[in-house]
Short mmCIF file of C-alpha atoms and ligand atoms in Angstrom, two decimals:
data_model
loop_
_atom_site.label_atom_id
_atom_site.label_comp_id
_atom_site.label_asym_id
_atom_site.label_seq_id
_atom_site.Cartn_x
_atom_site.Cartn_y
_atom_site.Cartn_z
CA MET A 29 25.09 1.84 1.13
CA ALA A 30 21.89 2.15 -1.04
CA GLY A 31 21.77 5.19 -2.27
CA ASP A 32 19.05 7.42 -4.16
CA ARG A 33 19.35 8.51 -7.37
CA PRO A 34 19.98 12.04 -8.28
CA VAL A 35 16.33 14.37 -7.60
CA LYS A 36 16.99 16.27 -11.54
CA GLU A 37 17.33 12.94 -13.42
CA ARG A 38 14.78 11.55 -10.95
CA VAL A 39 11.88 14.12 -11.93
CA HIS A 40 11.61 13.34 -14.98
CA ASP A 41 10.43 9.74 -14.86
CA PHE A 42 8.66 7.03 -13.29
CA ASP A 43 11.77 4.49 -11.98
CA GLU A 44 12.85 3.24 -9.20
CA VAL A 45 14.17 5.92 -6.95
CA ASP A 46 15.87 3.87 -4.14
CA THR A 47 18.62 1.95 -5.91
CA GLY A 48 19.22 -1.31 -3.37
CA LEU A 49 21.86 -2.36 -1.66
CA SER A 50 25.48 -4.15 -3.16
CA MET A 51 26.67 -6.99 -2.39
CA HIS A 52 29.24 -5.69 -0.27
CA ASN A 53 26.78 -2.86 1.07
CA ALA A 54 24.33 -6.16 2.47
CA VAL A 55 27.48 -7.99 4.12
CA LEU A 56 28.69 -5.55 5.67
CA GLU A 57 24.98 -3.79 7.32
CA ALA A 58 23.40 -7.21 8.11
CA LEU A 59 26.63 -7.45 10.47
CA ARG A 60 26.00 -5.12 12.52
CA CYS A 61 23.36 -7.40 13.24
CA MET A 62 23.97 -8.58 17.05
CA THR A 63 22.08 -11.74 17.02
CA CYS A 64 19.75 -10.79 20.66
CA VAL A 65 18.45 -13.67 22.39
CA ILE A 66 15.72 -11.75 22.18
CA PRO A 67 15.38 -9.90 18.62
CA LYS A 68 12.94 -7.76 19.51
CA CYS A 69 12.98 -7.17 15.63
CA VAL A 70 10.46 -10.41 14.55
CA GLU A 71 8.26 -8.96 18.09
CA GLY A 72 8.25 -5.92 15.42
CA CYS A 73 7.30 -8.03 12.44
CA PRO A 74 3.49 -8.78 11.67
CA VAL A 75 3.80 -11.68 10.17
CA ASN A 76 6.81 -12.67 12.33
CA ILE A 77 9.73 -13.37 9.98
CA ASP A 78 12.90 -14.90 11.31
CA ILE A 79 14.44 -11.81 11.11
CA PRO A 80 18.18 -12.94 13.22
CA SER A 81 18.20 -16.29 11.18
CA PHE A 82 18.05 -14.65 7.99
CA VAL A 83 20.10 -11.48 8.04
CA GLY A 84 22.63 -13.95 10.01
CA ALA A 85 22.80 -16.02 6.68
CA VAL A 86 23.45 -12.76 4.43
CA ALA A 87 26.12 -12.12 6.50
CA ALA A 88 27.94 -15.13 6.11
CA ASN A 89 27.74 -14.88 2.63
CA ASP A 90 25.00 -17.26 1.45
CA LEU A 91 21.54 -15.36 0.47
CA GLU A 92 20.01 -18.80 -0.91
CA LYS A 93 19.98 -19.16 2.99
CA ALA A 94 18.27 -15.80 3.44
CA ALA A 95 15.71 -16.38 1.49
CA GLY A 96 13.93 -19.49 2.18
CA ILE A 97 14.04 -17.23 5.44
CA LEU A 98 12.71 -14.94 3.86
CA ARG A 99 9.15 -17.38 1.94
CA GLU A 100 8.09 -18.82 4.67
CA GLU A 101 6.48 -16.56 6.25
CA ASN A 102 6.35 -13.86 3.50
CA MET A 103 5.60 -14.65 -0.57
CA LEU A 104 6.07 -11.40 -1.22
CA PRO A 105 9.63 -10.39 0.12
CA ALA A 106 10.92 -8.21 -2.63
CA ILE A 107 7.71 -5.94 -2.35
CA CYS A 108 8.06 -5.77 1.57
CA GLY A 109 11.31 -4.58 1.33
CA ARG A 110 10.14 -2.65 -1.04
CA VAL A 111 7.00 -0.45 0.65
CA CYS A 112 7.36 -1.73 4.75
CA PRO A 113 6.89 1.34 7.08
CA GLN A 114 9.78 -0.92 9.09
CA GLU A 115 11.44 1.80 10.47
CA THR A 116 7.94 1.60 12.98
CA GLN A 117 7.96 -2.32 13.12
CA CYS A 118 11.44 -4.35 12.56
CA GLU A 119 13.03 -1.62 12.91
CA GLY A 120 11.63 0.22 15.40
CA SER A 121 11.55 -2.55 17.45
CA CYS A 122 16.23 -3.35 16.37
CA ILE A 123 17.96 -2.70 19.57
CA LEU A 124 20.48 -1.11 17.73
CA GLY A 125 18.32 1.69 17.18
CA LYS A 126 18.98 2.87 20.75
CA LYS A 127 22.21 3.42 20.63
CA GLU A 128 22.72 4.70 16.74
CA LYS A 129 20.57 3.14 13.17
CA PRO A 130 18.85 -0.40 13.50
CA VAL A 131 19.96 -2.94 11.11
CA ARG A 132 18.54 -1.58 7.91
CA VAL A 133 16.09 -4.88 8.22
CA GLY A 134 13.97 -3.66 4.55
CA ALA A 135 16.96 -2.89 2.69
CA LEU A 136 18.27 -6.49 3.70
CA GLU A 137 14.94 -8.59 3.09
CA ARG A 138 14.36 -6.06 -0.80
CA PHE A 139 18.63 -7.20 -1.29
CA VAL A 140 17.26 -11.40 -1.18
CA ALA A 141 14.37 -10.64 -2.89
CA ASP A 142 16.39 -9.33 -5.87
CA TRP A 143 18.05 -12.26 -5.61
CA GLU A 144 16.30 -14.60 -4.74
CA ARG A 145 14.41 -14.04 -8.29
CA GLU A 146 16.91 -12.95 -10.25
CA LYS A 147 18.51 -16.49 -9.57
CA GLY A 148 14.75 -18.34 -9.80
CA VAL A 149 12.47 -18.61 -6.98
CA VAL A 150 11.94 -22.17 -5.44
CA LEU A 151 8.49 -22.65 -4.61
CA PRO A 152 8.08 -23.94 -1.18
CA GLU A 153 6.17 -27.35 -1.04
CA THR A 154 2.37 -27.84 -1.95
CA ALA A 155 0.80 -30.47 0.85
CA PRO A 156 -2.20 -32.83 -1.41
CA PRO A 157 -5.06 -32.23 -3.21
CA SER A 158 -7.69 -31.55 -0.32
CA GLY A 159 -10.03 -31.98 -2.64
CA ARG A 160 -11.88 -28.51 -0.82
CA ARG A 161 -12.31 -24.71 -2.93
CA VAL A 162 -11.53 -21.07 -1.12
CA ALA A 163 -12.94 -17.90 -2.57
CA VAL A 164 -10.76 -14.96 -1.80
CA VAL A 165 -12.28 -11.66 -3.24
CA GLY A 166 -9.74 -8.45 -4.16
CA SER A 167 -6.28 -9.38 -5.12
CA GLY A 168 -4.42 -7.21 -2.61
CA PRO A 169 -1.77 -8.21 -0.63
CA ALA A 170 -4.69 -9.64 1.59
CA GLY A 171 -5.92 -11.96 -0.16
CA LEU A 172 -2.21 -12.99 -2.20
CA THR A 173 -0.96 -14.48 0.88
CA ALA A 174 -4.67 -15.34 2.22
CA ALA A 175 -4.89 -17.54 -1.62
CA ALA A 176 -1.58 -18.62 -1.02
CA GLU A 177 -0.78 -19.97 1.61
CA LEU A 178 -4.83 -21.66 1.56
CA ALA A 179 -2.90 -23.20 -1.85
CA LYS A 180 0.20 -24.77 0.15
CA SER A 181 -2.53 -26.77 2.47
CA GLY A 182 -3.74 -28.35 -0.49
CA HIS A 183 -7.02 -26.47 -1.55
CA GLU A 184 -8.25 -25.03 -5.15
CA VAL A 185 -8.09 -21.53 -4.90
CA VAL A 186 -9.57 -18.94 -6.87
CA ILE A 187 -9.51 -14.74 -6.80
CA PHE A 188 -11.92 -13.00 -8.11
CA GLU A 189 -10.51 -9.18 -8.77
CA SER A 190 -12.54 -6.77 -9.79
CA LEU A 191 -10.21 -4.48 -11.64
CA HIS A 192 -8.19 -6.48 -14.98
CA GLU A 193 -5.43 -6.64 -13.59
CA ALA A 194 -4.26 -8.07 -10.04
CA GLY A 195 -2.44 -6.51 -7.09
CA GLY A 196 -4.56 -4.40 -5.36
CA VAL A 197 -2.65 -1.34 -3.56
CA LEU A 198 0.17 -2.66 -5.06
CA THR A 199 -0.86 -2.17 -8.47
CA TYR A 200 -3.32 0.28 -8.89
CA GLY A 201 -2.00 3.04 -5.86
CA ILE A 202 2.14 2.56 -4.70
CA PRO A 203 3.47 4.43 -8.17
CA SER A 204 6.43 2.65 -10.10
CA PHE A 205 8.62 5.00 -8.71
CA ARG A 206 8.56 3.41 -5.05
CA LEU A 207 8.03 -0.19 -6.14
CA PRO A 208 8.58 -1.49 -10.03
CA LYS A 209 5.10 -2.77 -11.04
CA GLU A 210 7.21 -5.74 -12.96
CA ILE A 211 8.27 -7.00 -9.56
CA VAL A 212 4.04 -6.95 -8.23
CA ARG A 213 3.97 -9.26 -11.34
CA GLU A 214 6.41 -11.44 -10.32
CA GLU A 215 5.38 -11.83 -7.09
CA ILE A 216 2.17 -12.52 -8.53
CA ARG A 217 3.21 -15.22 -10.20
CA MET A 218 4.42 -17.16 -7.87
CA VAL A 219 1.21 -16.92 -6.53
CA GLN A 220 -0.20 -18.70 -9.31
CA ASP A 221 2.61 -21.12 -9.23
CA LEU A 222 1.55 -22.51 -6.28
CA GLY A 223 -1.95 -23.42 -8.40
CA VAL A 224 -4.22 -19.90 -7.13
CA GLU A 225 -6.08 -19.21 -10.50
CA ILE A 226 -6.24 -15.34 -10.57
CA ARG A 227 -10.24 -14.20 -12.73
CA THR A 228 -9.96 -10.71 -13.22
CA ASN A 229 -12.62 -8.61 -14.74
CA HIS A 230 -14.83 -10.19 -12.16
CA VAL A 231 -16.86 -8.08 -9.59
CA VAL A 232 -18.65 -9.88 -7.25
CA GLY A 233 -21.82 -8.85 -6.15
CA ARG A 234 -21.95 -7.15 -9.96
CA SER A 235 -20.67 -10.17 -12.56
CA VAL A 236 -20.34 -12.59 -9.50
CA PRO A 237 -22.97 -13.70 -8.44
CA VAL A 238 -22.91 -13.05 -3.85
CA GLU A 239 -24.49 -17.12 -4.15
CA GLU A 240 -21.97 -18.50 -6.35
CA LEU A 241 -19.29 -16.63 -3.27
CA LEU A 242 -21.41 -18.06 -1.16
CA SER A 243 -20.92 -21.71 -2.34
CA TYR A 244 -17.62 -22.18 -2.34
CA ASP A 245 -16.06 -24.64 1.10
CA ALA A 246 -14.97 -21.30 3.23
CA VAL A 247 -14.86 -17.27 1.24
CA PHE A 248 -12.09 -15.28 2.49
CA LEU A 249 -12.83 -10.90 1.72
CA ALA A 250 -9.83 -9.44 0.96
CA SER A 251 -11.56 -5.95 -0.90
CA GLY A 252 -9.80 -3.30 0.94
CA ALA A 253 -10.96 0.18 1.33
CA GLY A 254 -10.58 1.53 -2.02
CA LEU A 255 -13.75 4.22 -1.64
CA PRO A 256 -11.79 7.81 -0.99
CA TYR A 257 -13.99 9.63 1.44
CA PHE A 258 -13.82 13.76 0.11
CA ILE A 259 -13.79 17.55 1.78
CA GLY A 260 -18.14 18.19 1.50
CA ILE A 261 -16.52 21.28 -0.04
CA GLU A 262 -18.48 23.70 -2.32
CA GLY A 263 -16.89 22.85 -5.77
CA GLU A 264 -15.92 19.57 -5.21
CA SER A 265 -17.86 18.03 -8.62
CA LEU A 266 -15.44 20.82 -11.11
CA ASN A 267 -13.81 19.03 -14.02
CA GLY A 268 -10.13 18.77 -12.91
CA VAL A 269 -10.86 17.08 -9.04
CA TYR A 270 -9.56 14.35 -8.19
CA SER A 271 -9.08 11.66 -5.49
CA ALA A 272 -6.04 10.24 -5.44
CA ASN A 273 -6.98 6.64 -5.85
CA GLU A 274 -8.17 8.10 -9.23
CA PHE A 275 -6.00 10.02 -9.88
CA LEU A 276 -3.23 7.37 -9.29
CA THR A 277 -5.11 4.75 -10.75
CA ARG A 278 -5.57 6.51 -14.08
CA VAL A 279 -1.68 6.81 -14.12
CA ASN A 280 0.13 3.11 -12.11
CA LEU A 281 -2.63 1.53 -13.93
CA MET A 282 -3.98 3.64 -16.75
CA HIS A 283 -1.27 4.91 -18.27
CA ALA A 284 -2.80 8.01 -18.30
CA ASP A 285 0.00 9.90 -18.32
CA SER A 286 1.09 8.15 -21.34
CA PHE A 287 -2.66 9.01 -23.44
CA PRO A 288 -3.45 8.96 -26.06
CA LYS A 289 -1.38 6.65 -26.91
CA PHE A 290 -3.34 4.54 -23.96
CA ASP A 291 -7.30 5.86 -24.10
CA THR A 292 -7.60 7.44 -20.44
CA PRO A 293 -6.58 11.20 -20.24
CA VAL A 294 -5.12 13.26 -17.16
CA LYS A 295 -4.80 16.73 -17.30
CA LYS A 296 -1.08 17.00 -16.73
CA GLY A 297 1.17 19.93 -15.96
CA GLY A 298 -0.56 22.99 -14.52
CA ARG A 299 -0.88 23.89 -11.03
CA VAL A 300 -1.23 20.52 -8.91
CA VAL A 301 -2.78 21.05 -5.05
CA VAL A 302 -3.16 18.37 -3.47
CA VAL A 303 -5.26 18.18 -0.52
CA GLY A 304 -3.24 15.42 3.28
CA ALA A 305 -0.26 15.40 3.69
CA GLY A 306 -1.05 11.00 4.10
CA ASN A 307 1.40 8.91 2.14
CA VAL A 308 -0.92 8.50 -0.47
CA ALA A 309 -1.16 11.56 -0.49
CA MET A 310 2.89 11.93 -1.44
CA ASP A 311 2.49 10.29 -3.84
CA ALA A 312 0.01 12.28 -6.16
CA ALA A 313 2.21 14.77 -5.83
CA ARG A 314 5.81 12.98 -6.38
CA VAL A 315 3.06 11.74 -9.72
CA ALA A 316 2.08 14.88 -11.06
CA LYS A 317 5.24 16.17 -10.63
CA ARG A 318 6.99 13.56 -12.62
CA MET A 319 3.85 14.87 -14.89
CA GLY A 320 5.37 18.65 -15.17
CA ALA A 321 3.21 19.82 -12.79
CA GLU A 322 4.09 22.50 -10.83
CA VAL A 323 2.64 20.78 -6.81
CA LYS A 324 1.83 22.68 -3.75
CA LEU A 325 0.18 20.09 -1.20
CA ILE A 326 -1.92 22.01 1.80
CA TYR A 327 -2.72 20.33 5.12
CA ARG A 328 -4.63 21.72 8.44
CA ARG A 329 -1.40 21.20 11.13
CA ARG A 330 1.96 21.96 11.32
CA LYS A 331 4.67 19.96 9.17
CA GLU A 332 5.85 18.00 12.09
CA ASP A 333 2.35 15.91 12.47
CA PHE A 334 2.60 15.01 8.73
CA PRO A 335 0.75 10.93 9.01
CA ALA A 336 3.55 9.52 6.03
CA ARG A 337 6.81 8.36 6.18
CA LEU A 338 9.96 10.99 6.77
CA ALA A 339 11.49 8.85 3.78
CA GLU A 340 8.17 10.09 1.80
CA VAL A 341 8.13 13.94 3.20
CA GLU A 342 11.98 14.09 2.68
CA HIS A 343 11.83 12.75 -1.01
CA ALA A 344 8.66 14.94 -1.87
CA SER A 345 10.61 17.48 -0.07
CA GLU A 346 13.32 17.36 -2.82
CA GLU A 347 11.63 17.13 -5.36
CA GLY A 348 10.90 20.54 -5.36
CA ILE A 349 6.55 20.00 -4.17
CA GLU A 350 5.67 22.43 -2.45
CA PHE A 351 4.51 22.27 1.56
CA VAL A 352 1.57 24.62 2.64
CA CYS A 353 1.01 23.89 6.06
CA CYS A 354 -1.47 24.89 8.74
CA THR A 355 -4.02 25.48 5.73
CA ASN A 356 -7.33 24.41 5.16
CA PRO A 357 -9.14 24.25 2.04
CA VAL A 358 -12.57 25.73 2.01
CA ARG A 359 -13.88 25.71 -1.51
CA ILE A 360 -12.84 25.20 -4.77
CA ILE A 361 -14.00 27.91 -6.78
CA GLY A 362 -14.92 26.87 -10.66
CA SER A 363 -13.98 28.37 -14.48
CA ASP A 364 -16.42 27.07 -16.99
CA GLY A 365 -16.63 23.94 -15.05
CA ARG A 366 -13.16 23.71 -14.59
CA VAL A 367 -10.64 24.53 -11.38
CA ALA A 368 -9.52 27.56 -11.09
CA ALA A 369 -8.54 28.21 -7.43
CA VAL A 370 -8.44 26.76 -4.14
CA GLU A 371 -9.58 29.38 -1.34
CA CYS A 372 -7.88 27.99 1.76
CA ILE A 373 -7.89 29.24 5.12
CA ARG A 374 -4.72 29.50 7.87
CA MET A 375 -5.11 26.97 10.85
CA GLU A 376 -3.04 27.67 14.37
CA MET A 377 -3.02 25.36 16.60
CA CYS A 378 -4.85 24.95 19.68
CA ASP A 379 -5.32 22.09 22.02
CA PRO A 380 -4.45 18.57 22.16
CA ASP A 381 -7.94 16.51 20.76
CA GLU A 382 -9.14 12.76 21.32
CA SER A 383 -6.08 12.81 19.12
CA GLY A 384 -3.34 14.04 21.22
CA ARG A 385 -2.43 16.32 18.97
CA PRO A 386 -2.73 19.94 18.88
CA ALA A 387 -6.37 20.94 16.91
CA PRO A 388 -6.13 23.39 13.74
CA GLU A 389 -8.79 25.85 14.57
CA PRO A 390 -8.99 28.16 11.56
CA ILE A 391 -8.26 31.69 11.33
CA GLU A 392 -11.22 34.10 11.32
CA GLY A 393 -10.48 36.27 8.13
CA SER A 394 -7.11 35.03 7.23
CA GLU A 395 -8.66 33.21 4.66
CA PHE A 396 -6.65 33.60 0.33
CA THR A 397 -6.51 31.47 -3.35
CA ILE A 398 -3.83 29.14 -4.78
CA ASP A 399 -4.94 28.95 -8.45
CA ALA A 400 -4.56 25.31 -9.51
CA ASP A 401 -5.78 23.63 -12.99
CA VAL A 402 -6.22 20.03 -10.47
CA CYS A 403 -7.03 19.27 -7.15
CA ILE A 404 -6.56 16.08 -5.70
CA ILE A 405 -7.86 15.37 -2.77
CA ALA A 406 -6.04 12.91 -0.38
CA ILE A 407 -7.07 12.68 3.10
CA GLY A 408 -8.48 8.67 3.83
CA GLN A 409 -10.52 6.48 2.29
CA GLY A 410 -12.99 3.65 3.83
CA PRO A 411 -14.85 -0.06 3.30
CA ASN A 412 -16.62 -0.82 -0.68
CA PRO A 413 -20.12 -1.64 0.88
CA LEU A 414 -20.22 -3.87 -2.22
CA ILE A 415 -20.21 -6.89 -0.84
CA SER A 416 -20.99 -5.74 2.41
CA SER A 417 -24.17 -5.38 1.64
CA LEU A 418 -25.31 -8.28 -0.51
CA ILE A 419 -24.54 -10.94 1.87
CA ASP A 420 -27.25 -11.41 4.45
CA GLY A 421 -26.07 -11.37 8.00
CA LEU A 422 -23.02 -10.06 7.32
CA GLU A 423 -22.07 -7.68 10.35
CA THR A 424 -19.47 -3.89 9.60
CA GLY A 425 -18.44 -1.40 11.80
CA LYS A 426 -19.43 1.67 11.83
CA LYS A 427 -17.10 2.78 9.46
CA GLY A 428 -18.58 0.30 6.87
CA ASN A 429 -15.53 -1.92 7.45
CA VAL A 430 -16.34 -5.95 8.02
CA VAL A 431 -16.51 -7.32 11.87
CA VAL A 432 -13.59 -9.93 12.32
CA ASP A 433 -12.48 -11.59 15.48
CA ASN A 434 -8.99 -12.47 16.39
CA ASP A 435 -8.61 -15.53 13.94
CA GLY A 436 -10.66 -13.25 11.08
CA ARG A 437 -13.66 -14.44 11.33
CA THR A 438 -16.61 -12.96 10.27
CA SER A 439 -20.34 -13.03 11.74
CA ILE A 440 -20.83 -15.57 8.74
CA PRO A 441 -19.46 -19.57 9.85
CA HIS A 442 -17.43 -20.47 6.20
CA VAL A 443 -16.85 -16.50 5.28
CA PHE A 444 -13.51 -14.67 6.42
CA ALA A 445 -11.75 -11.58 5.47
CA ALA A 446 -8.78 -9.39 6.72
CA GLY A 447 -7.02 -6.75 5.78
CA ASP A 448 -8.10 -3.04 5.40
CA ILE A 449 -11.73 -3.86 4.67
CA THR A 450 -11.70 -4.87 8.30
CA THR A 451 -9.61 -1.94 9.78
CA GLY A 452 -9.71 0.44 7.35
CA ALA A 453 -6.66 2.03 4.34
CA ALA A 454 -3.68 1.05 6.96
CA THR A 455 -0.30 -0.78 5.85
CA VAL A 456 0.29 -3.86 2.92
CA ILE A 457 2.25 -6.47 5.94
CA SER A 458 -0.67 -5.10 8.21
CA ALA A 459 -3.02 -6.85 5.80
CA MET A 460 -0.26 -10.07 5.31
CA GLY A 461 -0.74 -10.85 8.70
CA SER A 462 -3.79 -10.54 8.85
CA ALA A 463 -4.63 -13.07 5.82
CA LYS A 464 -2.17 -15.31 7.29
CA THR A 465 -4.33 -15.60 10.37
CA ALA A 466 -7.81 -16.11 8.92
CA ALA A 467 -6.14 -18.07 5.95
CA ASP A 468 -4.66 -20.35 9.13
CA SER A 469 -8.46 -20.30 10.45
CA ILE A 470 -9.47 -22.19 7.85
CA ASN A 471 -7.80 -24.22 7.40
CA ARG A 472 -8.35 -25.45 10.73
CA MET A 473 -12.42 -25.61 9.37
CA LEU A 474 -11.49 -26.95 6.15
CA SER A 475 -10.01 -30.02 8.50
CA ASP A 476 -12.20 -30.69 10.78
P1 FAD B 27 -6.77 -3.73 -1.24
O1 FAD B 27 -4.85 -3.88 -2.11
O2 FAD B 27 -6.51 -2.57 -1.95
O3 FAD B 27 -6.96 -4.85 -2.52
C1 FAD B 27 -7.88 -5.68 -2.47
C2 FAD B 27 -8.64 -5.37 -3.81
O4 FAD B 27 -9.69 -6.10 -3.70
C3 FAD B 27 -8.61 -5.17 -5.06
O5 FAD B 27 -7.73 -4.98 -6.07
C4 FAD B 27 -9.55 -4.27 -5.44
O6 FAD B 27 -9.97 -4.07 -7.25
C5 FAD B 27 -10.60 -5.22 -5.10
N1 FAD B 27 -11.66 -5.37 -5.20
C6 FAD B 27 -12.25 -4.93 -4.59
N2 FAD B 27 -14.03 -5.06 -4.69
C7 FAD B 27 -13.98 -6.12 -5.66
C8 FAD B 27 -15.05 -6.64 -5.96
N3 FAD B 27 -15.82 -6.68 -5.73
N4 FAD B 27 -15.37 -7.90 -6.20
C9 FAD B 27 -13.95 -8.03 -6.84
N5 FAD B 27 -11.96 -7.28 -6.17
C10 FAD B 27 -12.80 -6.37 -5.53
N6 FAD B 27 1.09 0.46 2.68
C11 FAD B 27 2.81 0.13 2.84
O7 FAD B 27 2.59 0.18 4.25
N7 FAD B 27 3.41 0.36 2.30
C12 FAD B 27 3.15 1.93 1.39
O8 FAD B 27 4.09 2.54 1.57
C13 FAD B 27 1.82 2.54 1.37
N8 FAD B 27 1.40 3.24 0.41
C14 FAD B 27 0.05 3.27 -0.23
C15 FAD B 27 0.10 4.77 -0.94
C16 FAD B 27 -1.49 4.39 -1.70
C17 FAD B 27 -1.24 5.11 -3.09
C18 FAD B 27 -2.44 4.13 -0.92
C19 FAD B 27 -3.86 4.03 -1.29
C20 FAD B 27 -2.30 2.61 -0.09
C21 FAD B 27 -0.98 2.61 0.55
N9 FAD B 27 -0.39 1.48 1.61
C22 FAD B 27 0.60 1.55 1.95
C23 FAD B 27 -1.96 1.02 2.53
C24 FAD B 27 -1.69 -0.97 1.93
O9 FAD B 27 -2.02 -0.32 -0.10
C25 FAD B 27 -2.84 -1.25 1.85
O10 FAD B 27 -3.01 -0.74 3.04
C26 FAD B 27 -3.00 -2.59 1.86
O11 FAD B 27 -3.07 -3.33 -0.04
C27 FAD B 27 -4.64 -2.99 1.24
O12 FAD B 27 -4.17 -4.42 1.41
P2 FAD B 27 -6.12 -4.76 1.24
O13 FAD B 27 -4.71 -6.64 0.24
O14 FAD B 27 -6.60 -5.61 2.49
O15 FAD B 27 -6.23 -4.57 -0.79
FE1 SF4 B 28 9.93 -5.87 8.12
FE2 SF4 B 28 8.23 -5.84 6.05
FE3 SF4 B 28 10.98 -7.04 5.98
FE4 SF4 B 28 8.62 -7.48 8.49
S1 SF4 B 28 8.22 -8.19 6.51
S2 SF4 B 28 10.81 -7.93 8.79
S3 SF4 B 28 8.16 -5.84 8.99
S4 SF4 B 28 10.19 -5.46 6.10
#
């Protein structure tokens, strides 16, 4: 079966941890599928891949057919096979999972997509040019998916991306030991090969005026949820405090781990405290570990309450990240303007709160400090308000998210939106699923 690289080896580099399935094991795994008459896994997949057919094609050794089935619904299969939370989606709905382990749909998807990339991808057909122009804001999974769908329908699609490299969180957030960057680049290249133009270093609302954006026949907003939340405690502006987004962007996008070869610095080694226990916190902790740090991750609830995927928690634990549970930071202590320690308080679990989980309450007098050189805040992020604040009449919700109907329509007739900008921080595949729905609506509008 798929294996992870030995811990001793992998904590010193950024190469992929999971080595993937061999052909032999992929076929064995695919043969476990019961080809259910009512396949629950398909309902569990936000982009509705015909999972029994693609898995059946692997079982029959027909990888070309399997790849074709995947690509009908998903332009980013090598990415999804690696980062989708399959345990709560397709694999979580697999009937086999009631008695034994579910079929490893994600590992099979990755296997087929990797095979196809090596062999050379056959792109889907595109319709003749429609003469209609669509502007897409943001090149994350939502922007790329909608752009690909619209290009297949013959529209001229331009993606505006503020960063110097396309991919959104796939490029700047998720570290390469979980999602190698060459795979992201290759899947983006396939979207470009469909005729999509990507203009990087183009910030809508700054270098691209909103009037220019709105002059397109349709506009698709997919600018994500890249605005990090802070805790609001003393010391958060000290040197050495980063949001997880900034820390990960410095390393993944700006190559700060190779400073001074690259211009962007980041504190390497030392003692790092990460606040939070979601996937983003695990990524930040594991990146810091690979740069030689001793890492403690603090969370106000218990380990069983960690929001991160179990696999990420296990990987982080194996790699030596220390979890300090039932603990909340109350102040970051500085020395000469730099982080020196994080003052914390112990928490006890009380009656359930509105989330249904036991509510953490501080234990009076239990304060203690953890010495630290760096503190990374990973408690969540929300939509950046730049674009929505500049488009007159665009309805937004309480958290700054763009409000859409079930078809991805905003309050402005030719403006659509999907992904994290509409939901707040979510998942790659949910961004892709909602982007496909919005692209369908754009298509219908443009063909009326
Ligand atoms: P994004 O990926 O955020 O892309 C938005 C793009 O818009 C960005 O490139 C941004 O630069 C650009 N942009 C913003 N404003 C402008 C502007 N004004 N002009 C032009 N461009 C603009 N999900 C999973 O399913 N599995 C995981 O393992 C996982 N791990 C994660 C790890 C990290 C560190 C983070 C931060 C998130 C993770 N997620 C994961 C969540 C997932 O990546 C997001 O839900 C997903 O990327 C959202 O896609 P999107 O296209 O809506 O937005
Ligand atoms: Fe499962 Fe994600 Fe693939 Fe859908 S796209 S089948 S959710 S791994």
